[in-house]
Amino acid sequence: MSHWVVLPILMPGMLAAMIVLAARYHLLLQRVLSTGGTLALLGTAAGLAYGASDGTVTVYLLGDWAPPFGIVLVADRLSTYMVLITALLGMLILLHAMGSGWDKRGRHFHALFQFQLMGIMGAFLTGDLFNLFVFFEVLLIASYGLMIHSGGAVRLRAGTQYVLYNLLGSTLFLFALGTLYAETGTLNMADMAGRVAAIDPGASAAIRVASVLLLLVFAVKAALVPLHFWLPASYAEAPGPVAALFAIMTKVGAYAIIRIYTLVFPPDLPLTEGLHGAWLLPLALVSIGVGMIGVLAARRLDRLVAFSVIGSMGMVMTAIALMTPAGIEAALYYIAHSTFATAALFLIVDIVRERRGGHGVRVERAPPIPGGPLVAGLFFAAAIAMAGLPPLSGFLGKLLILDAGFGSPLVVWIWAVVLASSLVAVLGFARAGSTVFWKAQEAEVADAGDTDKDVSEAETDGAPAARTPALPVIAAGGCIAVLAALTVFAGPMTGYLRATTAQLMTPQPYISSVMTAEGKPITHEDKDHGKESGHEGDSGEEAGDGHADDGSEGGH
Amino acid sequence: MELIVASAIGILTAAGLYLVMRLRTFPVILGVSLLTYAVNVFLFASGRLVVNRPPILSDASSYTDPLPQALVLTAIVISFGMTAVVVMVALGAYLSAGDDRVNADESRRDEPDAGEDRA
């Protein structure tokens, strides 16, 4: 069996351990290792996506233990698509972090970054629900470390809230998993799909509760109203590149919903019929509203972008809540768009913060920043993309969602909210952009009209912030270039996503690929009982890895 | 037996949720710990309550499900690590800000970025 599938998980994990052990005090070596590793990750992700593009579902057995007790990794079109997005995003963010010097401001940035990538890749590739929980924890604990990177009172306070909220989410995940195991007797997603379909509808109360609990857990990750309260403070206070990386973490929640609710609880299953139809779509529309109101109300650029993340996740959830092939396809396109638009905006906000000195990212008049026109142009492009104006991919994404909304009874509401959200987002971004970039020019002209003394004061104000490294700007520009590519290649992309959705909506090939995978032969001649202790061993390994990670962080 | 286990899970969850909604960090962390105890007992009970049976497939005629016990071990280890992390982060926040309030200080949010607040 091909070992390429486990490489996106193994490579960042071992690289992170190597960085902590061998390159702890050598920043240049850390940077070289991290960049090389992320480039290799990008190549592997591209290869995996190519391998899955013809519809093959590659199943990888961890430890060669046979499913359903052994843990499997499954590389189908959806998993490899998300892995590719993450690898590309990771590369761009790493460039920004190195160029802006964020990795110097605290310890262990690169190790935590690689662990985070490992957790995200694992969450996308796994085919076992408890393994999904374990990889969620890996990515969360790395994100805790990254969130408080370089410290500061405000950041630590926001970090405490972020950690506590996510601990509660993890506890809820465990409750849901316990209920699911009690009802179905398995944790493997493919096996669970078969067993859930065989449950007697008369005795279905517990499984219905479990499916809604699971949906709530993923809704916490995806920042669906009213479970979104953790997002604005955390994303605004996180370091710039870290907030950009967090853009893919909300998408993990959306991916998990798509995966579970097309595979284990498909839309046509009578057992879970109507469980989430009544409230998921309205809540998604409310999320769009909350996000856009936040964009309009924000007095700081970082809060503005954080609320626009809530709005764009609302758009993704609207498309997913439709539960039709057109809806899922629109959601997948919008996931790619939203990830890179959010990342571009957070990177640009970070550039503005670096160059603006005492005024930070508050939306107010300030002297113009060095390199202002270029940064302003990038902000303009990213804002157009996020608000959903033509010609960038936000417009196409919203078109796809509007088109997919036709079959739903709430179609009028969907159209109204999506279009109004575009208008409100345009207003919010335009006001912020013009205050931060255009009115800065007016302030300079007004200052220049005063005495020479004022002009020289303005110059000395600008001097400390005159460092204008190019790499962060290149990274932000790279994100916008990806958005442009998403627009130009929208045709082939939507064709590929249509095939992905078709593969998702007919889960039988996935289920049979997993269930017929053959592991190592088990003999019962001795009392050494392979299957049970094998699964314990795998879980113990996962737990052991997680424990070792925590130990190394605590030890420093 | 079921009454005892179910009551234990319920009481631990209730106490944990009550503590989680306090305004200081230390009770919140205690509440999260109580919740993890509750969920661990719940996971253990998902393998059905069986008395006096080994979790090993052996010559004995019956056994108890070992898989939830493995799940509980994993969950305990993960939440142990998470509790350590949250205590460290909360301690850092307490030492930096001088108090351990959970809520962000709304009144100070739009003040100029003081040098030590945002590195």
XYZ file of C-alpha atoms in Angstrom:
675
model
C 0.000 0.000 0.000
C 1.282 3.413 -0.856
C 2.819 5.300 2.045
C 2.373 8.696 0.406
C -0.929 9.127 2.212
C 0.602 9.264 5.680
C 3.420 11.584 4.616
C 1.502 14.872 5.106
C 1.028 13.858 8.740
C 4.384 12.258 9.423
C 6.606 14.839 7.791
C 5.559 17.959 9.719
C 5.408 15.957 12.945
C 8.939 14.629 12.690
C 10.198 17.952 11.395
C 8.739 19.737 14.414
C 10.388 17.282 16.782
C 13.672 17.710 14.935
C 13.420 21.484 15.138
C 12.829 21.403 18.886
C 15.622 18.937 19.546
C 18.332 19.907 17.102
C 17.713 23.508 16.105
C 16.323 24.993 19.290
C 18.554 28.060 19.386
C 19.386 28.439 15.703
C 16.732 30.508 14.026
C 18.276 30.236 10.571
C 18.376 26.446 10.772
C 14.762 26.408 11.976
C 13.748 28.580 9.051
C 15.560 26.384 6.542
C 14.070 23.175 7.956
C 10.594 24.650 8.159
C 10.655 26.044 4.634
C 12.060 22.860 3.175
C 9.512 20.777 5.020
C 6.584 22.936 3.952
C 7.743 22.878 0.331
C 7.959 19.095 0.478
C 4.500 19.073 2.062
C 3.165 21.161 -0.818
C 4.652 18.755 -3.333
C 3.195 15.740 -1.521
C -0.210 17.400 -1.290
C -0.179 18.152 -5.011
C 0.774 14.558 -5.756
C -1.985 13.194 -3.532
C -4.554 15.494 -5.120
C -3.447 14.349 -8.548
C -3.674 10.725 -7.456
C -7.206 11.135 -6.164
C -8.401 13.259 -9.079
C -9.629 10.277 -11.082
C -11.851 9.116 -8.258
C -9.639 6.510 -6.597
C -10.141 6.278 -2.875
C -6.795 5.384 -1.333
C -7.055 3.763 2.063
C -4.035 3.662 4.346
C -4.051 1.365 7.358
C -2.099 2.704 10.316
C -0.033 -0.094 11.749
C -1.481 -2.353 9.036
C -4.373 -3.209 11.355
C -7.549 -4.093 9.480
C -10.552 -1.821 9.766
C -12.969 -1.317 11.465
C -10.794 -1.640 14.557
C -7.651 -0.342 12.912
C -7.403 3.373 12.244
C -7.544 4.292 8.579
C -6.517 7.323 6.582
C -8.603 7.919 3.478
C -7.424 10.034 0.577
C -10.369 10.794 -1.653
C -11.066 13.933 -3.662
C -12.350 15.973 -0.724
C -9.513 15.092 1.675
C -6.790 15.772 -0.852
C -8.439 19.032 -1.930
C -8.413 20.309 1.651
C -4.836 19.034 2.189
C -3.685 20.943 -0.892
C -5.367 24.164 0.272
C -3.697 23.832 3.680
C -0.253 23.170 2.249
C -0.458 26.167 -0.070
C -1.703 28.403 2.734
C 1.026 27.149 5.062
C 3.731 28.013 2.553
C 2.466 31.581 2.077
C 2.062 32.176 5.804
C 5.528 30.821 6.533
C 6.972 33.333 4.078
C 5.148 36.137 5.850
C 6.183 34.979 9.297
C 9.830 34.824 8.313
C 9.785 38.095 6.385
C 8.076 40.094 9.104
C 10.182 38.628 11.889
C 7.226 37.178 13.791
C 9.076 33.903 14.252
C 11.763 35.721 16.219
C 9.429 37.229 18.775
C 8.880 34.146 20.846
C 10.167 30.663 21.196
C 9.341 27.640 19.109
C 7.306 29.300 16.357
C 8.447 26.927 13.653
C 7.982 23.788 15.726
C 4.459 24.811 16.722
C 3.724 25.757 13.120
C 4.723 22.313 11.881
C 2.723 20.592 14.626
C -0.258 22.705 13.647
C 0.102 21.647 10.021
C 0.367 18.027 11.144
C -2.859 18.298 13.138
C -4.748 19.919 10.269
C -3.529 17.361 7.729
C -4.461 14.535 10.080
C -7.935 15.939 10.633
C -8.519 16.072 6.882
C -7.110 12.659 6.079
C -8.485 10.490 8.864
C -11.324 8.043 8.421
C -11.938 7.310 12.105
C -14.011 9.541 14.373
C -11.930 9.193 17.526
C -8.802 9.771 15.477
C -10.513 12.935 14.240
C -10.856 13.969 17.890
C -7.184 13.253 18.521
C -6.073 15.297 15.510
C -8.434 18.090 16.535
C -6.610 18.146 19.870
C -3.202 18.156 18.168
C -4.125 21.109 16.016
C -5.796 22.881 18.929
C -2.887 22.548 21.296
C -0.460 23.803 18.651
C -2.825 26.703 18.034
C -2.835 27.545 21.750
C 0.918 27.858 21.620
C 0.825 29.917 18.434
C -1.990 32.111 19.733
C 0.028 33.354 22.709
C 3.241 33.584 20.694
C 5.237 36.632 21.815
C 2.837 37.283 24.685
C 1.474 40.531 25.984
C -1.326 41.031 28.511
C -4.158 41.440 25.999
C -3.038 38.482 23.927
C -2.700 36.214 26.970
C -6.179 37.161 28.178
C -7.645 36.427 24.741
C -5.586 33.235 24.642
C -7.075 32.055 27.953
C -10.578 32.573 26.609
C -9.692 30.736 23.389
C -8.231 27.768 25.255
C -11.141 27.493 27.701
C -13.767 27.710 24.981
C -12.074 25.029 22.929
C -11.676 22.780 25.974
C -15.443 22.914 26.383
C -15.856 22.086 22.714
C -13.565 19.089 23.076
C -15.544 17.864 26.080
C -18.726 18.080 24.025
C -16.987 16.140 21.237
C -16.202 13.359 23.688
C -19.812 13.233 24.880
C -20.930 12.902 21.265
C -18.339 10.207 20.555
C -19.340 8.250 23.646
C -22.983 8.290 22.599
C -22.118 7.274 19.042
C -19.984 4.380 20.226
C -22.646 3.242 22.642
C -25.203 3.214 19.840
C -23.193 1.808 16.953
C -20.304 -0.057 18.537
C -17.714 1.353 16.157
C -15.690 4.486 15.591
C -14.700 3.980 11.974
C -16.644 6.398 9.767
C -17.325 3.925 6.978
C -18.389 1.186 9.375
C -20.571 3.630 11.280
C -22.318 4.594 8.042
C -23.350 0.994 7.563
C -24.420 0.492 11.182
C -26.380 3.729 11.453
C -28.362 2.750 8.371
C -29.283 -0.508 10.110
C -30.587 1.070 13.318
C -34.269 0.481 14.001
C -36.099 3.826 13.621
C -38.144 3.042 16.709
C -35.110 2.955 18.993
C -33.346 5.886 17.465
C -33.484 8.563 20.139
C -29.873 8.242 21.261
C -28.393 8.223 17.772
C -30.398 11.308 16.876
C -29.074 13.073 19.966
C -25.536 11.994 19.077
C -25.804 13.319 15.528
C -26.980 16.731 16.723
C -24.265 16.862 19.413
C -21.657 16.115 16.763
C -23.068 18.843 14.540
C -22.854 21.288 17.455
C -19.199 20.405 18.046
C -18.320 21.131 14.450
C -20.459 24.272 14.568
C -18.294 25.513 17.455
C -15.193 25.047 15.263
C -16.958 26.658 12.318
C -18.063 29.662 14.409
C -21.761 29.348 13.698
C -23.926 31.764 15.640
C -24.548 31.405 18.634
C -21.317 29.449 19.079
C -19.153 32.139 17.518
C -18.294 34.245 20.554
C -14.793 32.869 20.827
C -13.750 34.058 17.383
C -13.523 37.873 17.351
C -11.268 38.255 20.376
C -9.062 35.285 19.521
C -8.515 36.124 15.867
C -8.037 39.826 16.500
C -5.457 39.345 19.247
C -3.530 36.497 17.638
C -0.279 37.354 15.848
C -0.922 38.265 12.210
C 0.424 35.138 10.494
C -1.188 32.945 13.161
C -4.591 34.538 12.559
C -4.099 33.889 8.848
C -3.361 30.231 9.616
C -6.469 30.090 11.809
C -8.399 30.784 8.610
C -8.138 27.108 7.705
C -9.160 25.956 11.175
C -12.744 27.125 10.841
C -12.781 25.223 7.557
C -11.898 22.041 9.455
C -15.276 22.369 11.166
C -17.015 22.861 7.828
C -15.123 19.898 6.314
C -16.122 17.665 9.231
C -19.783 18.606 8.794
C -19.614 17.853 5.071
C -17.863 14.547 5.681
C -20.089 13.246 8.485
C -23.376 14.481 7.071
C -22.823 12.950 3.637
C -21.239 9.720 4.847
C -22.601 8.699 8.245
C -25.885 10.652 8.366
C -26.638 11.266 4.666
C -29.501 13.576 3.740
C -31.727 10.702 2.619
C -31.456 8.733 5.875
C -34.921 8.561 7.463
C -33.376 8.207 10.931
C -32.009 11.742 11.028
C -34.533 13.306 8.720
C -35.370 16.870 9.613
C -33.022 17.018 12.599
C -31.055 20.005 11.449
C -33.088 21.305 8.529
C -35.172 23.578 10.705
C -32.385 25.497 12.375
C -29.085 25.087 10.502
C -29.963 27.275 7.538
C -31.529 30.120 9.566
C -28.553 30.131 11.945
C -26.169 30.281 9.004
C -28.039 33.294 7.633
C -27.904 34.926 11.066
C -24.135 34.276 11.109
C -23.784 36.165 7.860
C -25.749 39.016 9.416
C -23.720 39.051 12.627
C -20.488 38.998 10.677
C -21.458 41.872 8.464
C -22.802 43.977 11.329
C -19.472 43.417 13.032
C -17.630 44.540 9.902
C -19.611 47.741 9.902
C -19.165 48.364 13.615
C -15.499 47.537 13.963
C -13.166 50.320 14.994
C -10.035 48.258 14.508
C -8.930 46.539 11.339
C -8.199 43.244 13.058
C -11.711 43.033 14.529
C -13.108 43.960 11.137
C -11.394 41.030 9.485
C -12.346 38.691 12.354
C -16.025 39.540 11.918
C -15.748 39.111 8.170
C -14.499 35.576 8.916
C -17.738 34.923 10.803
C -19.649 36.282 7.827
C -17.821 34.129 5.305
C -18.200 31.025 7.467
C -21.907 31.854 7.567
C -21.865 31.785 3.759
C -20.153 28.384 3.772
C -22.653 27.021 6.291
C -25.562 28.385 4.233
C -24.343 26.399 1.260
C -23.744 23.280 3.363
C -27.116 23.532 5.107
C -28.855 23.147 1.753
C -27.496 19.572 1.653
C -27.863 19.350 -2.110
C -25.042 18.582 -4.590
C -25.145 22.167 -5.847
C -24.928 23.446 -2.276
C -21.962 21.271 -1.316
C -20.169 22.221 -4.529
C -20.699 25.924 -3.819
C -19.534 25.400 -0.234
C -16.304 23.718 -1.377
C -15.513 26.537 -3.796
C -16.291 29.134 -1.149
C -14.085 27.317 1.377
C -11.076 27.755 -0.885
C -11.950 31.383 -1.573
C -12.670 32.234 2.063
C -9.421 30.676 3.292
C -7.183 32.719 1.031
C -9.218 35.924 1.308
C -9.091 35.747 5.111
C -5.387 34.964 5.062
C -4.687 37.846 2.675
C -6.631 40.262 4.875
C -4.934 39.195 8.111
C -1.496 39.400 6.507
C -2.249 42.872 5.161
C -3.556 44.014 8.557
C -0.316 42.764 10.071
C 1.710 44.742 7.529
C -0.315 47.858 8.341
C 0.214 47.324 12.072
C 3.959 47.007 11.613
C 4.252 50.157 9.557
C 1.816 52.413 11.352
C 3.635 52.757 14.668
C 1.592 54.146 17.536
C -1.706 54.176 15.702
C -1.753 50.408 15.393
C -4.699 49.120 13.428
C -7.312 51.528 14.689
C -9.486 52.913 11.945
C -8.542 56.547 12.333
C -6.480 59.189 10.609
C -2.763 58.738 10.831
C 0.296 59.691 8.799
C 0.643 57.611 5.662
C 2.558 54.386 5.997
C 5.746 53.656 4.068
C 4.948 51.711 0.938
C 1.346 52.828 1.396
C 0.082 52.642 -2.200
C 1.087 49.010 -2.641
C -0.414 47.920 0.671
C -3.535 49.937 -0.080
C -3.854 48.214 -3.434
C -3.540 44.807 -1.803
C -6.140 45.745 0.830
C -8.439 46.922 -1.953
C -8.098 43.624 -3.815
C -8.556 41.517 -0.689
C -11.569 43.577 0.399
C -13.170 43.156 -3.020
C -12.638 39.425 -2.755
C -14.026 39.164 0.763
C -17.018 41.403 0.089
C -17.951 39.403 -2.967
C -17.588 41.970 -5.708
C -16.574 41.032 -9.255
C -14.099 40.147 -10.644
C -12.556 38.079 -7.873
C -13.576 34.703 -6.543
C -15.887 36.039 -3.822
C -18.337 37.070 -6.492
C -18.262 33.662 -8.162
C -18.605 31.961 -4.808
C -21.670 33.988 -3.885
C -23.141 33.368 -7.339
C -22.750 29.638 -6.828
C -24.422 29.858 -3.424
C -27.280 31.959 -4.772
C -27.733 29.488 -7.596
C -27.753 26.561 -5.202
C -30.377 28.240 -3.041
C -33.135 27.822 -5.602
C -34.394 24.492 -4.344
C -34.745 25.592 -0.748
C -37.973 26.921 0.819
C -35.952 29.802 2.279
C -34.623 30.919 -1.095
C -35.939 34.476 -0.768
C -34.199 34.868 2.592
C -30.973 33.386 1.220
C -30.894 35.804 -1.687
C -31.791 38.771 0.491
C -29.215 38.043 3.186
C -26.379 37.171 0.793
C -26.895 40.262 -1.345
C -27.387 42.565 1.640
C -24.247 41.146 3.219
C -22.253 42.075 0.129
C -23.543 45.629 0.358
C -22.802 45.951 4.050
C -19.354 44.406 3.641
C -18.553 46.863 0.855
C -19.601 49.728 3.115
C -17.531 48.486 6.041
C -14.390 47.736 4.080
C -14.635 50.949 2.059
C -14.931 53.056 5.186
C -12.020 51.300 6.859
C -9.859 51.380 3.763
C -10.495 55.012 2.970
C -9.821 56.098 6.554
C -6.631 54.097 6.890
C -5.176 54.677 3.426
C -6.788 57.648 1.662
C -7.338 59.987 4.539
C -3.731 59.365 5.491
C -2.810 61.155 2.275
C -5.072 64.052 3.205
C -3.435 64.226 6.620
C -0.014 64.417 4.983
C -1.097 67.177 2.628
C -2.573 69.123 5.542
C 0.620 68.672 7.545
C 2.784 69.744 4.633
C 0.786 72.980 4.444
C 1.987 73.857 7.989
C 5.399 74.980 9.071
C 8.578 73.118 8.217
C 8.844 72.032 11.841
C 5.664 70.004 11.516
C 6.910 68.383 8.338
C 10.128 67.298 9.979
C 8.143 65.949 12.934
C 6.007 63.910 10.557
C 9.169 62.547 8.980
C 10.689 61.499 12.288
C 7.388 59.862 13.234
C 7.650 57.820 10.086
C 11.318 56.888 10.518
C 11.008 54.166 13.200
C 8.358 52.403 11.109
C 10.376 52.780 7.928
C 11.412 49.123 7.837
C 9.488 47.794 4.868
C 10.434 44.160 4.344
C 9.277 42.860 1.021
C 8.549 39.251 1.925
C 5.335 39.907 3.897
C 3.974 41.944 1.005
C 4.921 39.168 -1.400
C 3.134 36.627 0.806
C -0.037 38.736 0.960
C 0.194 39.271 -2.783
C 0.566 35.524 -3.184
C -2.730 34.943 -1.382
C -4.429 37.427 -3.698
C -2.800 35.743 -6.682
C -4.354 32.466 -5.545
C -7.740 34.216 -5.405
C -7.197 35.478 -8.931
C -6.286 31.958 -10.003
C -9.475 30.679 -8.368
C -11.377 33.143 -10.551
C -9.571 32.442 -13.788
C -9.709 28.673 -13.351
C -13.197 28.663 -11.882
C -14.500 26.535 -14.739
C -12.151 23.581 -14.322
C -12.371 23.984 -10.558
C -16.124 23.767 -10.405
C -15.967 20.760 -12.713
C -13.569 19.066 -10.303
C -15.715 20.054 -7.333
C -18.779 18.661 -9.067
C -16.966 15.327 -9.336
C -15.949 15.646 -5.670
C -19.548 16.255 -4.624
C -20.742 13.336 -6.733
C -18.203 11.144 -4.970
C -19.445 12.439 -1.598
C -23.115 11.940 -2.391
C -22.559 8.299 -3.347
C -20.580 7.055 -0.361
C -20.702 3.370 -1.269
C -17.290 3.224 -3.020
C -15.707 4.970 0.013
C -17.370 2.568 2.437
C -16.466 -0.534 0.477
C -12.863 0.638 -0.089
C -12.404 1.049 3.641
C -14.224 -2.070 4.788
C -12.529 -4.392 2.295
C -9.022 -3.152 2.999
C -6.954 -6.066 4.212
C -4.623 -5.642 7.099
C -2.119 -8.040 8.562
C -3.372 -11.575 9.150
C -4.418 -12.282 12.732
C -3.792 -15.736 14.131
C -5.480 -16.905 17.294
C -2.944 -19.562 18.183
C -1.511 -17.730 21.163
C -3.290 -15.691 23.787
C -1.896 -12.453 22.379
C -5.110 -10.845 21.159
C -4.260 -8.771 18.113
C -7.303 -6.635 17.425
C -8.178 -5.152 20.806
C -4.672 -4.524 22.011
C -3.824 -3.307 18.527
C -6.401 -0.570 18.732
C -5.328 0.256 22.250
C -1.788 0.382 20.983
C -2.726 2.779 18.216
C -4.734 4.980 20.547
C -1.915 4.757 23.053
C 0.532 5.815 20.355
C -1.607 8.779 19.446
C -1.975 9.666 23.106
C 1.722 9.104 23.605
C 2.576 11.445 20.743
C 0.259 14.085 22.133
C 1.707 13.648 25.586
C 5.273 13.902 24.316
C 4.429 17.105 22.475
C 3.001 18.643 25.626
C 6.007 17.462 27.607
C 8.474 19.162 25.296
C 6.563 22.425 25.369
C 6.193 22.315 29.170
C 9.835 21.358 29.554
C 11.085 24.519 27.810
C -25.631 0.610 39.491
C -26.856 2.589 36.523
C -28.358 5.115 38.921
C -25.031 5.683 40.647
C -23.039 6.058 37.444
C -25.629 8.247 35.755
C -25.968 10.451 38.837
C -22.212 10.796 39.084
C -21.951 11.900 35.464
C -24.874 14.269 35.880
C -23.652 15.858 39.097
C -20.109 16.270 37.793
C -21.385 17.854 34.587
C -23.718 20.175 36.474
C -21.002 21.287 38.887
C -18.533 21.652 36.042
C -20.885 23.801 33.975
C -21.701 25.986 36.971
C -18.022 26.607 37.658
C -17.249 27.233 33.984
C -19.514 30.248 33.994
C -17.672 32.046 36.791
C -15.860 35.272 36.143
C -12.429 34.278 37.446
C -10.072 31.902 35.734
C -9.325 29.507 38.566
C -12.922 28.303 39.101
C -13.299 27.987 35.338
C -10.305 25.680 35.158
C -11.717 23.631 38.040
C -15.005 23.452 36.170
C -13.293 22.210 33.029
C -11.560 19.534 35.115
C -14.898 18.387 36.569
C -16.339 18.249 33.073
C -13.463 16.073 31.903
C -14.088 13.717 34.832
C -17.734 13.530 33.812
C -16.961 12.826 30.184
C -14.395 10.195 31.066
C -16.922 8.289 33.193
C -19.430 8.694 30.363
C -17.009 7.267 27.794
C -16.251 4.389 30.121
C -19.948 3.698 30.563
C -20.544 3.680 26.806
C -19.111 0.182 26.776
C -22.017 -0.928 28.955
C -21.766 -1.410 32.727
C -20.441 -4.901 33.325
C -19.404 -6.133 36.754
C -16.527 -8.499 37.417
C -15.444 -9.187 33.845
C -11.971 -8.732 32.370
C -11.506 -6.428 29.372
C -9.653 -9.180 27.569
C -10.962 -11.794 25.173
C -9.852 -14.908 26.969
C -11.027 -18.337 28.060
C -13.658 -16.711 30.289
C -17.113 -16.897 28.830
C -17.711 -13.192 28.845
C -15.696 -10.019 28.853
C -16.220 -6.323 29.041
C -15.629 -4.046 26.094
C -11.995 -2.889 26.161
C -12.332 -0.257 23.456
C -14.008 2.417 25.608
C -11.323 1.883 28.221
C -8.726 2.676 25.571
C -10.737 5.732 24.561
C -10.856 6.896 28.182
C -7.101 6.505 28.519
C -6.571 8.614 25.433
C -9.049 11.221 26.634
C -7.456 11.392 30.081
C -4.001 11.913 28.666
C -5.168 14.566 26.220
C -7.144 16.492 28.816
C -4.242 16.250 31.256
C -2.033 17.946 28.698
C -4.710 20.511 27.909
C -5.231 21.328 31.596
C -1.503 21.895 31.984
C -1.530 24.241 28.995
C -4.551 26.196 30.195
C -3.053 26.614 33.656
C 0.162 27.961 32.131
C -1.660 30.348 29.808
C -3.970 31.537 32.602
C -0.977 32.032 34.908
C 0.735 34.090 32.229
C -2.399 36.170 31.762
C -2.725 36.680 35.522
C 0.878 37.761 35.907
C 0.693 40.119 32.937
C -2.617 41.741 33.713
C -2.606 41.630 37.504
C -5.978 39.935 37.838
C -7.475 36.703 36.611
C -10.750 37.918 35.205
C -11.907 35.821 32.323
C -13.665 38.552 30.392
C -11.660 40.970 28.338
C -11.469 44.468 29.764
C -13.988 46.166 27.472
C -13.131 49.700 28.555
C -9.516 49.395 27.507
C -10.066 47.810 24.133
C -9.673 50.911 21.997
C -6.831 52.529 23.893
C -3.542 53.183 22.136
C -1.392 50.084 21.952
C 0.845 50.353 24.959
C 4.283 48.973 24.233
C 4.053 46.055 26.641
C 0.568 44.931 25.641
C 1.173 43.760 22.155
C 4.706 42.639 21.442
